Every structure is written in structure tokens, then in C-alpha cells.
PDB file of C-alpha atoms in Angstrom:
ATOM      1  CA  MET A 225      -0.004   0.017   0.014  1.00  0.00           C
ATOM      2  CA  ASN A 226       2.325   2.722  -1.343  1.00  0.00           C
ATOM      3  CA  GLY A 227       4.912   2.282   1.452  1.00  0.00           C
ATOM      4  CA  ILE A 228       2.634   3.526   4.294  1.00  0.00           C
ATOM      5  CA  PRO A 229       1.987   0.857   6.946  1.00  0.00           C
ATOM      6  CA  ALA A 230      -1.552  -0.475   6.943  1.00  0.00           C
ATOM      7  CA  GLU A 231      -2.159   0.397  10.601  1.00  0.00           C
ATOM      8  CA  PHE A 232      -1.206   4.028   9.980  1.00  0.00           C
ATOM      9  CA  GLU A 233      -3.503   4.133   6.965  1.00  0.00           C
ATOM     10  CA  GLN A 234      -6.385   2.674   8.965  1.00  0.00           C
ATOM     11  CA  PHE A 235      -5.770   5.096  11.804  1.00  0.00           C
ATOM     12  CA  HIS A 236      -5.890   7.986   9.335  1.00  0.00           C
ATOM     13  CA  TRP A 237      -9.162   6.678   7.931  1.00  0.00           C
ATOM     14  CA  MET A 238     -10.666   6.376  11.438  1.00  0.00           C
ATOM     15  CA  VAL A 239      -9.702   9.990  12.271  1.00  0.00           C
ATOM     16  CA  ASP A 240     -11.212  11.158   8.990  1.00  0.00           C
ATOM     17  CA  MET A 241     -14.458   9.260   9.606  1.00  0.00           C
ATOM     18  CA  VAL A 242     -14.790  10.593  13.174  1.00  0.00           C
ATOM     19  CA  GLN A 243     -14.361  14.141  11.935  1.00  0.00           C
ATOM     20  CA  ASN A 244     -16.669  13.851   8.946  1.00  0.00           C
ATOM     21  CA  VAL A 245     -19.468  11.505   9.949  1.00  0.00           C
ATOM     22  CA  ASP A 246     -22.950  13.073  10.029  1.00  0.00           C
ATOM     23  CA  ILE A 247     -23.337  12.513  13.776  1.00  0.00           C
ATOM     24  CA  GLY A 248     -21.856  14.341  16.748  1.00  0.00           C
ATOM     25  CA  LEU A 249     -19.127  12.423  18.602  1.00  0.00           C
ATOM     26  CA  ILE A 250     -17.912  13.624  22.006  1.00  0.00           C
ATOM     27  CA  VAL A 251     -15.639  11.866  24.523  1.00  0.00           C
ATOM     28  CA  VAL A 252     -15.823  12.907  28.139  1.00  0.00           C
ATOM     29  CA  ASP A 253     -14.048  11.486  31.228  1.00  0.00           C
ATOM     30  CA  LYS A 254     -15.702  10.742  34.602  1.00  0.00           C
ATOM     31  CA  GLU A 255     -15.308  14.396  35.553  1.00  0.00           C
ATOM     32  CA  PHE A 256     -17.164  15.374  32.358  1.00  0.00           C
ATOM     33  CA  ASN A 257     -14.236  17.108  30.753  1.00  0.00           C
ATOM     34  CA  VAL A 258     -14.167  16.948  26.921  1.00  0.00           C
ATOM     35  CA  HIS A 259     -11.451  14.877  25.205  1.00  0.00           C
ATOM     36  CA  LEU A 260     -12.904  14.569  21.679  1.00  0.00           C
ATOM     37  CA  TRP A 261     -15.135  16.988  19.770  1.00  0.00           C
ATOM     38  CA  ASN A 262     -15.723  16.097  16.130  1.00  0.00           C
ATOM     39  CA  GLY A 263     -16.551  18.218  13.078  1.00  0.00           C
ATOM     40  CA  PHE A 264     -20.334  17.702  13.407  1.00  0.00           C
ATOM     41  CA  MET A 265     -20.300  19.253  16.848  1.00  0.00           C
ATOM     42  CA  THR A 266     -18.113  22.159  15.745  1.00  0.00           C
ATOM     43  CA  HIS A 267     -20.452  22.866  12.831  1.00  0.00           C
ATOM     44  CA  HIS A 268     -23.728  22.654  14.793  1.00  0.00           C
ATOM     45  CA  SER A 269     -22.640  24.145  18.150  1.00  0.00           C
ATOM     46  CA  GLY A 270     -20.346  26.842  16.766  1.00  0.00           C
ATOM     47  CA  LYS A 271     -17.743  25.747  19.347  1.00  0.00           C
ATOM     48  CA  GLN A 272     -14.307  24.897  18.034  1.00  0.00           C
ATOM     49  CA  ALA A 273     -12.531  21.696  19.234  1.00  0.00           C
ATOM     50  CA  HIS A 274      -9.517  23.645  20.581  1.00  0.00           C
ATOM     51  CA  ASP A 275     -11.915  25.780  22.668  1.00  0.00           C
ATOM     52  CA  VAL A 276     -13.735  22.880  24.298  1.00  0.00           C
ATOM     53  CA  MET A 277     -10.862  20.399  24.915  1.00  0.00           C
ATOM     54  CA  THR A 278     -10.375  19.568  28.619  1.00  0.00           C
ATOM     55  CA  LYS A 279     -13.189  21.882  29.614  1.00  0.00           C
ATOM     56  CA  SER A 280     -16.247  20.798  31.625  1.00  0.00           C
ATOM     57  CA  LEU A 281     -19.332  19.962  29.626  1.00  0.00           C
ATOM     58  CA  PHE A 282     -21.377  21.842  32.213  1.00  0.00           C
ATOM     59  CA  ASP A 283     -19.327  24.975  31.783  1.00  0.00           C
ATOM     60  CA  LEU A 284     -19.574  24.765  28.042  1.00  0.00           C
ATOM     61  CA  PHE A 285     -23.318  24.024  28.020  1.00  0.00           C
ATOM     62  CA  PRO A 286     -24.899  25.546  31.128  1.00  0.00           C
ATOM     63  CA  GLU A 287     -28.371  24.487  29.862  1.00  0.00           C
ATOM     64  CA  ILE A 288     -27.505  20.867  30.804  1.00  0.00           C
ATOM     65  CA  ASN A 289     -28.976  19.990  34.129  1.00  0.00           C
ATOM     66  CA  GLU A 290     -25.940  18.562  35.910  1.00  0.00           C
ATOM     67  CA  ALA A 291     -27.781  16.357  38.466  1.00  0.00           C
ATOM     68  CA  TRP A 292     -30.082  14.964  35.782  1.00  0.00           C
ATOM     69  CA  PHE A 293     -27.242  14.266  33.337  1.00  0.00           C
ATOM     70  CA  LYS A 294     -25.060  12.604  35.987  1.00  0.00           C
ATOM     71  CA  ALA A 295     -27.970  10.310  36.822  1.00  0.00           C
ATOM     72  CA  LYS A 296     -28.255   9.376  33.149  1.00  0.00           C
ATOM     73  CA  THR A 297     -24.535   8.553  33.009  1.00  0.00           C
ATOM     74  CA  LYS A 298     -24.476   6.443  36.169  1.00  0.00           C
ATOM     75  CA  PRO A 299     -25.276   3.142  34.347  1.00  0.00           C
ATOM     76  CA  VAL A 300     -22.632   3.904  31.790  1.00  0.00           C
ATOM     77  CA  PHE A 301     -19.836   4.472  34.267  1.00  0.00           C
ATOM     78  CA  GLU A 302     -20.901   1.972  36.927  1.00  0.00           C
ATOM     79  CA  LEU A 303     -22.410  -0.876  34.901  1.00  0.00           C
ATOM     80  CA  GLY A 304     -20.806  -0.418  31.488  1.00  0.00           C
ATOM     81  CA  THR A 305     -24.194  -0.189  29.752  1.00  0.00           C
ATOM     82  CA  ARG A 306     -25.509   2.313  27.294  1.00  0.00           C
ATOM     83  CA  SER A 307     -27.901   5.032  28.239  1.00  0.00           C
ATOM     84  CA  PHE A 308     -30.223   6.956  25.949  1.00  0.00           C
ATOM     85  CA  ILE A 309     -31.730  10.412  25.728  1.00  0.00           C
ATOM     86  CA  THR A 310     -34.450  10.814  23.134  1.00  0.00           C
ATOM     87  CA  TRP A 311     -35.911  14.056  21.750  1.00  0.00           C
ATOM     88  CA  ARG A 312     -39.231  12.983  23.246  1.00  0.00           C
ATOM     89  CA  GLN A 313     -37.762  13.031  26.769  1.00  0.00           C
ATOM     90  CA  LYS A 314     -35.835  16.243  26.202  1.00  0.00           C
ATOM     91  CA  PRO A 315     -35.736  18.020  22.786  1.00  0.00           C
ATOM     92  CA  TYR A 316     -31.983  18.490  22.960  1.00  0.00           C
ATOM     93  CA  LEU A 317     -28.984  17.936  25.200  1.00  0.00           C
ATOM     94  CA  PHE A 318     -26.788  20.552  23.521  1.00  0.00           C
ATOM     95  CA  ARG A 319     -28.512  23.628  22.329  1.00  0.00           C
ATOM     96  CA  CYS A 320     -27.394  23.690  18.704  1.00  0.00           C
ATOM     97  CA  ARG A 321     -28.800  25.727  15.869  1.00  0.00           C
ATOM     98  CA  ASN A 322     -30.874  23.980  13.266  1.00  0.00           C
ATOM     99  CA  VAL A 323     -28.879  24.287  10.058  1.00  0.00           C
ATOM    100  CA  ARG A 324     -30.988  22.156   7.732  1.00  0.00           C
ATOM    101  CA  PRO A 325     -32.672  24.338   5.096  1.00  0.00           C
ATOM    102  CA  ILE A 326     -35.728  22.127   4.681  1.00  0.00           C
ATOM    103  CA  THR A 327     -36.546  22.015   8.395  1.00  0.00           C
ATOM    104  CA  GLN A 328     -36.058  25.596   9.360  1.00  0.00           C
ATOM    105  CA  GLN A 329     -39.358  25.527  11.311  1.00  0.00           C
ATOM    106  CA  SER A 330     -37.312  24.951  14.475  1.00  0.00           C
ATOM    107  CA  GLU A 331     -34.810  27.326  16.045  1.00  0.00           C
ATOM    108  CA  PHE A 332     -32.816  24.410  17.509  1.00  0.00           C
ATOM    109  CA  MET A 333     -31.744  20.874  16.546  1.00  0.00           C
ATOM    110  CA  TYR A 334     -33.799  18.054  18.057  1.00  0.00           C
ATOM    111  CA  GLN A 335     -31.460  15.341  19.205  1.00  0.00           C
ATOM    112  CA  ASN A 336     -31.295  11.664  20.163  1.00  0.00           C
ATOM    113  CA  VAL A 337     -28.119  11.013  22.205  1.00  0.00           C
ATOM    114  CA  THR A 338     -26.577   7.626  23.021  1.00  0.00           C
ATOM    115  CA  LEU A 339     -24.125   7.482  25.997  1.00  0.00           C
ATOM    116  CA  ASN A 340     -21.630   4.698  25.467  1.00  0.00           C
ATOM    117  CA  PRO A 341     -19.025   3.342  27.872  1.00  0.00           C
ATOM    118  CA  MET A 342     -15.402   3.353  26.725  1.00  0.00           C
ATOM    119  CA  ARG A 343     -13.205   0.656  28.284  1.00  0.00           C
ATOM    120  CA  SER A 344      -9.460   1.067  28.781  1.00  0.00           C
ATOM    121  CA  THR A 345      -7.081  -1.669  27.821  1.00  0.00           C
ATOM    122  CA  THR A 346      -7.520  -3.026  31.406  1.00  0.00           C
ATOM    123  CA  GLY A 347     -11.318  -3.067  31.043  1.00  0.00           C
ATOM    124  CA  GLU A 348     -11.902  -0.086  33.310  1.00  0.00           C
ATOM    125  CA  ILE A 349     -14.451   2.546  32.283  1.00  0.00           C
ATOM    126  CA  LYS A 350     -12.714   5.907  32.623  1.00  0.00           C
ATOM    127  CA  SER A 351     -14.687   7.750  29.914  1.00  0.00           C
ATOM    128  CA  MET A 352     -17.701   7.595  27.670  1.00  0.00           C
ATOM    129  CA  PHE A 353     -18.576   8.806  24.242  1.00  0.00           C
ATOM    130  CA  LEU A 354     -21.786  10.531  23.280  1.00  0.00           C
ATOM    131  CA  ALA A 355     -23.244  10.014  19.890  1.00  0.00           C
ATOM    132  CA  VAL A 356     -25.517  13.004  18.989  1.00  0.00           C
ATOM    133  CA  GLU A 357     -27.983  12.431  16.226  1.00  0.00           C
ATOM    134  CA  ASP A 358     -29.889  15.224  14.441  1.00  0.00           C
ATOM    135  CA  VAL A 359     -33.549  14.098  14.392  1.00  0.00           C
ATOM    136  CA  THR A 360     -35.101  17.549  13.691  1.00  0.00           C
ATOM    137  CA  ALA A 361     -36.898  16.434  10.538  1.00  0.00           C
ATOM    138  CA  GLU A 362     -38.352  13.363  12.247  1.00  0.00           C
ATOM    139  CA  ALA A 363     -39.456  15.308  15.351  1.00  0.00           C
ATOM    140  CA  LEU A 364     -41.048  18.073  13.341  1.00  0.00           C
ATOM    141  CA  ALA A 365     -42.917  15.605  11.073  1.00  0.00           C
ATOM    142  CA  GLU A 366     -44.199  13.754  14.138  1.00  0.00           C
ATOM    143  CA  ARG A 367     -45.328  16.966  15.825  1.00  0.00           C
ATOM    144  CA  LEU A 368     -47.050  18.063  12.529  1.00  0.00           C
ATOM    145  CA  ASN A 369     -48.914  14.744  12.312  1.00  0.00           C
ATOM    146  CA  GLN A 370     -50.158  15.059  15.926  1.00  0.00           C
ATOM    147  CA  LYS A 371     -51.942  18.347  15.131  1.00  0.00           C
TER     148      LYS A 371
END
């Protein structure tokens, strides 16, 4: 493969995918400090990765109810299981602008968020990653059908 080790090539692909996938990816430690902030989150939140790294999620997004969010993360850190936040429970976790031209009927992005444990090489859970999905079109369509 043109002289570049396969592992390096695959690592480069993974970094490229994380940065360009159409879903928000965030890694936080047990103290809720940010360690990864992908391109989706930069685009939708307006916050640059270099401005959020190692900062508290609660300082960056004061709209997040700290006690409620910590309760949602308890099974992730203590049991190693996923936890979910759907737009029906809470329209969004991160107040992000809605940037989709077709669904501009909303001033914010509706989100489904999956909280996933991340195990170290020793199996210990020291951090988690959040997958933030834009479900604005789905939420608005469902709300429109309920009227």
C-alpha cells in the first residue's frame, strides 16, 4: 500500500471518519471534561474543538442540568451499559442551531443522544462517548402529524 504501513492508513481513515461522519461524537471523562469533539459538533454548536478540549461539559453548556445528566450517566460508568436520551424526553442535550434548510421551522436541533461506555485496555471505564444524532426532521414531522 504505497509504502505506508496499513495500521497508519487505517488510523488515518478512522480519524477522517470521526471528523466527517454526520453525527456528533464527543468523549468525556468521569469528571465530564471533553477529550474529543468532532466536526459535526463544531459545525452545529459553533464551538471549536480547541476551545472545548479539557473543559467541563457543564461549563460549556450551562443548559445541561448537571444532576439529571449525571444520573443518566451512572449506568454507563458503573455498569458499563448504554444510556439513551431521546428528543421525546428532552428536545436536545446541547442547544445547537438547526442548520437544515428544509426543516427551518425549528430554532434548535432536536437530538437523540446515546451514551456509550469506553473501556481502557484493562477493562476499566474511565470515559464515555456521546453520539448525538440530528432528528429535527423526524421530530417536526411527528409533531405536525399530531396536530
